[in-house]
XYZ file of C-alpha atoms in Angstrom:
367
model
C 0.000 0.000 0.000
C 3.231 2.430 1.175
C 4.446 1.792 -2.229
C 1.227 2.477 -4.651
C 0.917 5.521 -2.279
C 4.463 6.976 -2.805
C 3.975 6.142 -6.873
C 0.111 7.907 -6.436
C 1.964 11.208 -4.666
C 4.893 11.405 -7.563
C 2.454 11.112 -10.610
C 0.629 13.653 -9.003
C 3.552 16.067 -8.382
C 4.863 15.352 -11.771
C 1.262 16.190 -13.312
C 1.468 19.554 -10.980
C 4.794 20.716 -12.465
C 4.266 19.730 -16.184
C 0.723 22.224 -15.952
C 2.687 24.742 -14.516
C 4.762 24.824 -17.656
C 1.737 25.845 -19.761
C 1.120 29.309 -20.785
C -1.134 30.558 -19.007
C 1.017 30.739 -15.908
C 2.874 33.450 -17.745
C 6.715 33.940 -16.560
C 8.398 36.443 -13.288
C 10.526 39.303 -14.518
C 13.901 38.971 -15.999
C 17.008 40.423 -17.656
C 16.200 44.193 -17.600
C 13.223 44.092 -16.335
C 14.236 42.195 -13.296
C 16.650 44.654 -12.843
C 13.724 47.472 -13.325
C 11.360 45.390 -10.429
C 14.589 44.889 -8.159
C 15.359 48.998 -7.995
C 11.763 49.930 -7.144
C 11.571 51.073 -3.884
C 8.036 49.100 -3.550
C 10.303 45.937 -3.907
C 11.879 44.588 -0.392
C 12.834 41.096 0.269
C 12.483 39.785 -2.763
C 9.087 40.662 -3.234
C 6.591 44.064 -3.880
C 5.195 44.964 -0.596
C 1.790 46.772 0.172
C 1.979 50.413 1.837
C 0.978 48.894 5.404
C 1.532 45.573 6.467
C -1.257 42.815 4.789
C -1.413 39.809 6.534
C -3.327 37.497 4.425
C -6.194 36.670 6.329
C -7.713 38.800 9.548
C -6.129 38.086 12.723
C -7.717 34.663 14.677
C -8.465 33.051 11.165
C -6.772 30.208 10.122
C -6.708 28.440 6.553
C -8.746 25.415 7.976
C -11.625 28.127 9.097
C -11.870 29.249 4.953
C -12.142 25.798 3.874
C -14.487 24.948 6.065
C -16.673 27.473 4.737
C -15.784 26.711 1.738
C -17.188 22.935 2.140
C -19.557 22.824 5.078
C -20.909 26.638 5.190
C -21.577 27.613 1.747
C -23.872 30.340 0.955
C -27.868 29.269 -0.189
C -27.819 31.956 -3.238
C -23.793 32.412 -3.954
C -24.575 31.567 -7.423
C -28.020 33.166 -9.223
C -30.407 30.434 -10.567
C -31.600 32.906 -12.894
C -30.099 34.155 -15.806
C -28.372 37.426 -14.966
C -30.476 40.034 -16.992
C -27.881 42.253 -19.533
C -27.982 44.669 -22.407
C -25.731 44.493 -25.599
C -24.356 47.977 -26.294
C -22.688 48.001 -29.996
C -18.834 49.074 -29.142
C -18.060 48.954 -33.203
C -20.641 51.715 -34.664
C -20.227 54.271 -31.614
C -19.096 57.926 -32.617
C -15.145 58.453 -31.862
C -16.678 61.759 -29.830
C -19.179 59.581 -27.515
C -17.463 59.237 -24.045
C -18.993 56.774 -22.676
C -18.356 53.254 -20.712
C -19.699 49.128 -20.629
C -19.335 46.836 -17.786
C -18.633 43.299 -18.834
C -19.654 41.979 -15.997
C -16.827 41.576 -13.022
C -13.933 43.678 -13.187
C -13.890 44.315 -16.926
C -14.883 47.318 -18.860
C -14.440 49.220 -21.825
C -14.066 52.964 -21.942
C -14.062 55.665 -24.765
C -12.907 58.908 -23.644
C -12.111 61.777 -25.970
C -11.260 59.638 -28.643
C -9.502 56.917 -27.046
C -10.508 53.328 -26.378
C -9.556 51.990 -23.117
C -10.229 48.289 -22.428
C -9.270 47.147 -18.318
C -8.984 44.005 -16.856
C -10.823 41.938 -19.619
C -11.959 38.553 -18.518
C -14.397 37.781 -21.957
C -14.213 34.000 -21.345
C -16.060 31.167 -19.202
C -14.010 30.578 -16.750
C -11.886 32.882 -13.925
C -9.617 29.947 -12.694
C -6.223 28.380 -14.114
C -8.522 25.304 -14.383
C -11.235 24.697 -16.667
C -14.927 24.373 -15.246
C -13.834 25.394 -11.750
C -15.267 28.730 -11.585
C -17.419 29.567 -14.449
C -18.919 32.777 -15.314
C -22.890 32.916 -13.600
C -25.847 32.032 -16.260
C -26.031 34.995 -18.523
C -23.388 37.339 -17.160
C -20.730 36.500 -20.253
C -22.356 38.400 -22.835
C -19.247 39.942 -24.628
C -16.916 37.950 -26.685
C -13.276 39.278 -28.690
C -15.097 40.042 -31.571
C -17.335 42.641 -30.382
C -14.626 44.374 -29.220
C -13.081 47.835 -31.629
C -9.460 48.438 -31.553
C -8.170 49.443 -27.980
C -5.653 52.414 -27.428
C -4.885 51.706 -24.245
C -5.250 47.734 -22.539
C -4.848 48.585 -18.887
C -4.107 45.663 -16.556
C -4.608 46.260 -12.528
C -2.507 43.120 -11.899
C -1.962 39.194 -12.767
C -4.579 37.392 -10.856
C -6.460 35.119 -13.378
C -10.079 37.168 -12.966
C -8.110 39.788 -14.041
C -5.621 39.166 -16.913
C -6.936 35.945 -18.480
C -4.873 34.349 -20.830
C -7.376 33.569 -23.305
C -9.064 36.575 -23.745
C -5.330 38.373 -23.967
C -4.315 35.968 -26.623
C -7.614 36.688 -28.761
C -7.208 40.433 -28.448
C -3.610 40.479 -29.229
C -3.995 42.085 -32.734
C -6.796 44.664 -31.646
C -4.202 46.379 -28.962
C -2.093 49.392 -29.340
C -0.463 49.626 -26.388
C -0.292 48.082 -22.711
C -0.597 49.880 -19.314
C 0.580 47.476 -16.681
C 2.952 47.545 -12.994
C 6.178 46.291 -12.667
C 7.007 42.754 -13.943
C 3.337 42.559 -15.243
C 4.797 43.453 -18.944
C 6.908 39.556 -18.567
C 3.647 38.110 -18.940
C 2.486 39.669 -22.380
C 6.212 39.654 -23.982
C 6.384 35.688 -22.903
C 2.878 35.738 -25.076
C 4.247 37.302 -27.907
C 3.493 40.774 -27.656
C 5.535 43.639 -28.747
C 7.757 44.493 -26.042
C 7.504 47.800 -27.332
C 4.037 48.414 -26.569
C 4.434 47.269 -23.330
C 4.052 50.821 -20.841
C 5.197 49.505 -17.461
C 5.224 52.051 -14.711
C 5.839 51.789 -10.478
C 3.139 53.704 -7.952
C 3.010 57.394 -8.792
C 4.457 57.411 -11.813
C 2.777 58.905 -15.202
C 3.183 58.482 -18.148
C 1.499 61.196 -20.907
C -0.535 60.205 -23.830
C -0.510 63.378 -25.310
C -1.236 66.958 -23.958
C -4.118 66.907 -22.032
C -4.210 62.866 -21.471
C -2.039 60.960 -18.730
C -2.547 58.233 -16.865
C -1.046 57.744 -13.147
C -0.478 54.114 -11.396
C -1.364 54.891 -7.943
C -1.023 52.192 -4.890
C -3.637 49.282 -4.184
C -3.772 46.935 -1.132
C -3.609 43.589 -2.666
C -0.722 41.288 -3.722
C -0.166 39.762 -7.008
C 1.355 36.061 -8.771
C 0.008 33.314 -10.884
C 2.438 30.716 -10.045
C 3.889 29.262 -7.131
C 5.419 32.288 -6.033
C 3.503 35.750 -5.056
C 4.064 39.229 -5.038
C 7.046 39.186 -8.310
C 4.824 41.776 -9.892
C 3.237 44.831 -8.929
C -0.484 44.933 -8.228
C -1.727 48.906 -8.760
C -5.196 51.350 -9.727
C -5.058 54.247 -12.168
C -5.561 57.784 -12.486
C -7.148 58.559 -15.767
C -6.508 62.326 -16.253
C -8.483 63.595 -20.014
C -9.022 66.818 -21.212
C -12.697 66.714 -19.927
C -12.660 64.344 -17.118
C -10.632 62.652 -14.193
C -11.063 58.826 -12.984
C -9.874 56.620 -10.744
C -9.713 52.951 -12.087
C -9.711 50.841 -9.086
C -8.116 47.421 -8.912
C -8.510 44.938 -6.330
C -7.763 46.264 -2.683
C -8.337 46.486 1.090
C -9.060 50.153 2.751
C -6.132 51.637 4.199
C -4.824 55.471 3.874
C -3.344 55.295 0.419
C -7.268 56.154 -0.963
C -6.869 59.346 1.010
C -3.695 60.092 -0.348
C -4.624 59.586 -3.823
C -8.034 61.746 -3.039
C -5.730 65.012 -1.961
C -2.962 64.097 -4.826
C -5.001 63.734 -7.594
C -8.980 64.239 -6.838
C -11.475 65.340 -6.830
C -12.539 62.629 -9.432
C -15.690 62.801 -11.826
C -16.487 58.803 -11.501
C -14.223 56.113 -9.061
C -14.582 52.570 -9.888
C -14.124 50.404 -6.824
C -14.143 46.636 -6.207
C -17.228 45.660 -4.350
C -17.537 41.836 -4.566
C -15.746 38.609 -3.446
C -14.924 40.149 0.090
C -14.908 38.488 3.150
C -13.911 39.751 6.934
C -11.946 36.763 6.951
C -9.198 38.335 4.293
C -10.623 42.155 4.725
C -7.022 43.504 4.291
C -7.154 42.673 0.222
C -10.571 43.218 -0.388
C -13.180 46.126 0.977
C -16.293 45.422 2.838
C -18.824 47.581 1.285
C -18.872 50.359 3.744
C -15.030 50.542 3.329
C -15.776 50.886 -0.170
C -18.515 53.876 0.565
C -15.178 55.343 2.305
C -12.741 55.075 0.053
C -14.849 56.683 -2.395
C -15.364 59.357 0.130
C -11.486 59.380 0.825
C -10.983 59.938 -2.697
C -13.458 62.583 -3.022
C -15.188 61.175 -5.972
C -18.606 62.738 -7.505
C -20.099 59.242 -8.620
C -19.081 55.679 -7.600
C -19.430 52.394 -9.346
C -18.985 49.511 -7.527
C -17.802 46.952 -9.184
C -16.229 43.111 -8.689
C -19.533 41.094 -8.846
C -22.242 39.769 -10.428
C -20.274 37.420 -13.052
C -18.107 34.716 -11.049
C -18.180 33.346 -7.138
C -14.777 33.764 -5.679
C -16.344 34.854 -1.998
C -19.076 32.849 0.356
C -21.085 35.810 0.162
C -24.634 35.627 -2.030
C -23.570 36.995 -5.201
C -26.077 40.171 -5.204
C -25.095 40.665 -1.345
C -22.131 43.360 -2.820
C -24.842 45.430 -4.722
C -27.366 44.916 -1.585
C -25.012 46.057 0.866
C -23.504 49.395 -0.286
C -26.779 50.647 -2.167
C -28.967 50.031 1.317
C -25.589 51.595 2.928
C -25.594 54.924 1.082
C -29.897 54.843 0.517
C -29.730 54.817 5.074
C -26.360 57.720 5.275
C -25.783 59.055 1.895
C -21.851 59.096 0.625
C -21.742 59.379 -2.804
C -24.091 59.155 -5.962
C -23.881 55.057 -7.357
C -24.093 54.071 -10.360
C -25.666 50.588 -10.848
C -25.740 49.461 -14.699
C -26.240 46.122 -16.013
C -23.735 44.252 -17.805
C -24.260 45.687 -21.346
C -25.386 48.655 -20.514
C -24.437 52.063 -21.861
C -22.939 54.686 -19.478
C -22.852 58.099 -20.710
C -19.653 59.515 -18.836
C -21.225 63.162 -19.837
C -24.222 62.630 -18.082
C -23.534 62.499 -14.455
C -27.279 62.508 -13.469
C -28.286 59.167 -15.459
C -29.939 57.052 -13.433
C -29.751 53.296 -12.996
C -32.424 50.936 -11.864
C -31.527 48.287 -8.906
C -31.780 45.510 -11.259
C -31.008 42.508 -9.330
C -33.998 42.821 -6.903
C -36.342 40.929 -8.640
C -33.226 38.204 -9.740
C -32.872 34.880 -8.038
């Protein structure tokens, strides 16, 4: 039996390192870049390091107490039993002088801003895992594929997580992007993929970088951590400051509150619309990922005029019910008003000119 066991353990350790050798992994920084990632001053101990100190879950939780949720306390509605209810804006027949934005559901969203097309964090494919079938997009909510896509000026990437930059949907765009806006050591993944090294715009926290006159965009710090492989935090996890001759943003990636939102708020605010991640939280691991009235003060902190919370409605990756994100920080603001929310479907047109459109709470009536 010892023996069959010992052959069971080294077929499946074999397996394990042979699928870590495909693609999708991506590959760590090297040559230059290494030496690019080493120098930042965000990078101590062999690894990019958050503003204040992140443990990775809240203090008293253990790794046992997430699995157990995982297996014995599972949420009654995490996933919808209804299809998710969307609209299909065209993206290819839209004026270049519309500024407007579409949610994909998620994290991922398309932008067209004084005649540029920004595309962030696309995840136009099934699944948000490294493995197929293991966390598939909800009934509905993938309404967007590659080819309703335009060209895209600007492809910016918050950081490598797989719900964030999928491999798939990066391969299939490859010939409809211009240029790439990533952190540190992100830019390894894309040239490993074959794209232009070139068009690869790789910049550390608080650094700009101008697309012409009146258009720059700023990385700006996150709470989070970063890594596809074995090994975390080789690249740099970051949100953006979208600066445009008519308008100022603040592109949100994944994070946990701490101070940096105020910071960024006095730097670089007051912003016209702040897209925050609202979704897959838990108190269990609240130092990576806002509750939704540390969301409500973030986008306080950062002195924005609208908010859209965003980070749900498209895959599970929390024990939460998946409309409990939208639930939580609309009743929040309806009971102590914060900010003006914007709650779109998937699909649905935003007109960034129009900062009194109004969106109905659609997920009431969905199961």
């Amino acid at each position: 039996m010892l023996y069959i066991f010992l052959i069971f353990i080294v077929t499946i350790t074999i397996g394990t390192l042979l699928f870590l050798q495909h693609p999708l992994f991506g590959k760590t920084a090297s040559g230059e870049r290494l030496i690019t990632v080493q120098n930042s001053e965000n990078f101590r101990n062999d690894k990019f390091q958050n503003l204040s100190e992140t443990p990775d879950l809240t203090e008293g939780i253990t790794y046992p107490d997430i699995f157990k949720d995982m297996f014995f306390n599972k949420s009654e509605y995490a996933i919808p039993t209804d299809s998710i209810p969307t609209e299909k804006t065209n993206l290819l027949d839209k004026n270049i002088e519309e500024n407007f934005m579409v949610w994909f559901g998620h994290s991922s969203y398309f932008m067209q801003i004084d005649g540029k097309k920004y595309l962030v964090d696309p995840v136009l494919t099934e699944n948000a895992s490294p493995i197929y079938g293991t966390n598939t997009a909800f009934k509905g909510a993938n309404n967007y594929t590659v080819e309703d896509l335009p060209e895209i000026d600007y492809l910016l990437i918050s950081h490598d997580h797989y719900d964030h930059l999928d491999y798939t949907t990066i391969k299939n765009i490859k010939s409809k992007v211009k240029h790439i806006v990533c952190g540190l050591g992100v830019g390894e993944h894309f040239e490993y993929w074959g794209f232009d090294k070139n068009k690869i715009i790789e910049k550390d926290w608080n650094e700009s970088f101008e697309i012409d006159s009146e258009t720059k965009i700023t990385l700006t710090p996150a709470r989070h951590f970063s890594g596809r492989g074995l090994k975390r935090n080789q690249s740099l996890w970051t949100s953006f400051v979208l600066k445009t001759k008519t308008m100022n943003l603040y592109l949100g990636g994944d994070s946990g509150y701490d101070f940096h939102f105020k910071e960024i708020g006095d730097t670089y605010g007051p912003f016209d619309l702040a897209i925050l991640e609202n979704g897959q939280y838990d108190y269990k691991w609240k130092y990576i990922h806002m509750l939704p009235d540390e969301v409500l003060k973030a986008a306080s902190d950062l002195q924005a005029k609208r908010l859209f919370p965003v980070h749900s409605s498209k895959f599970k990756l929390a024990n939460h019910s998946w409309k409990e994100p939208l639930e939580k920080i609309t009743t929040l603001n309806d009971s102590a008003f914060v900010v003006p929310i914007i709650t779109p479907k998937i699909g649905s047109f935003i007109d960034l000119n129009n900062p009194n459109q109004s969106f109905e709470y659609w997920w009431k009536d969905v199961k």
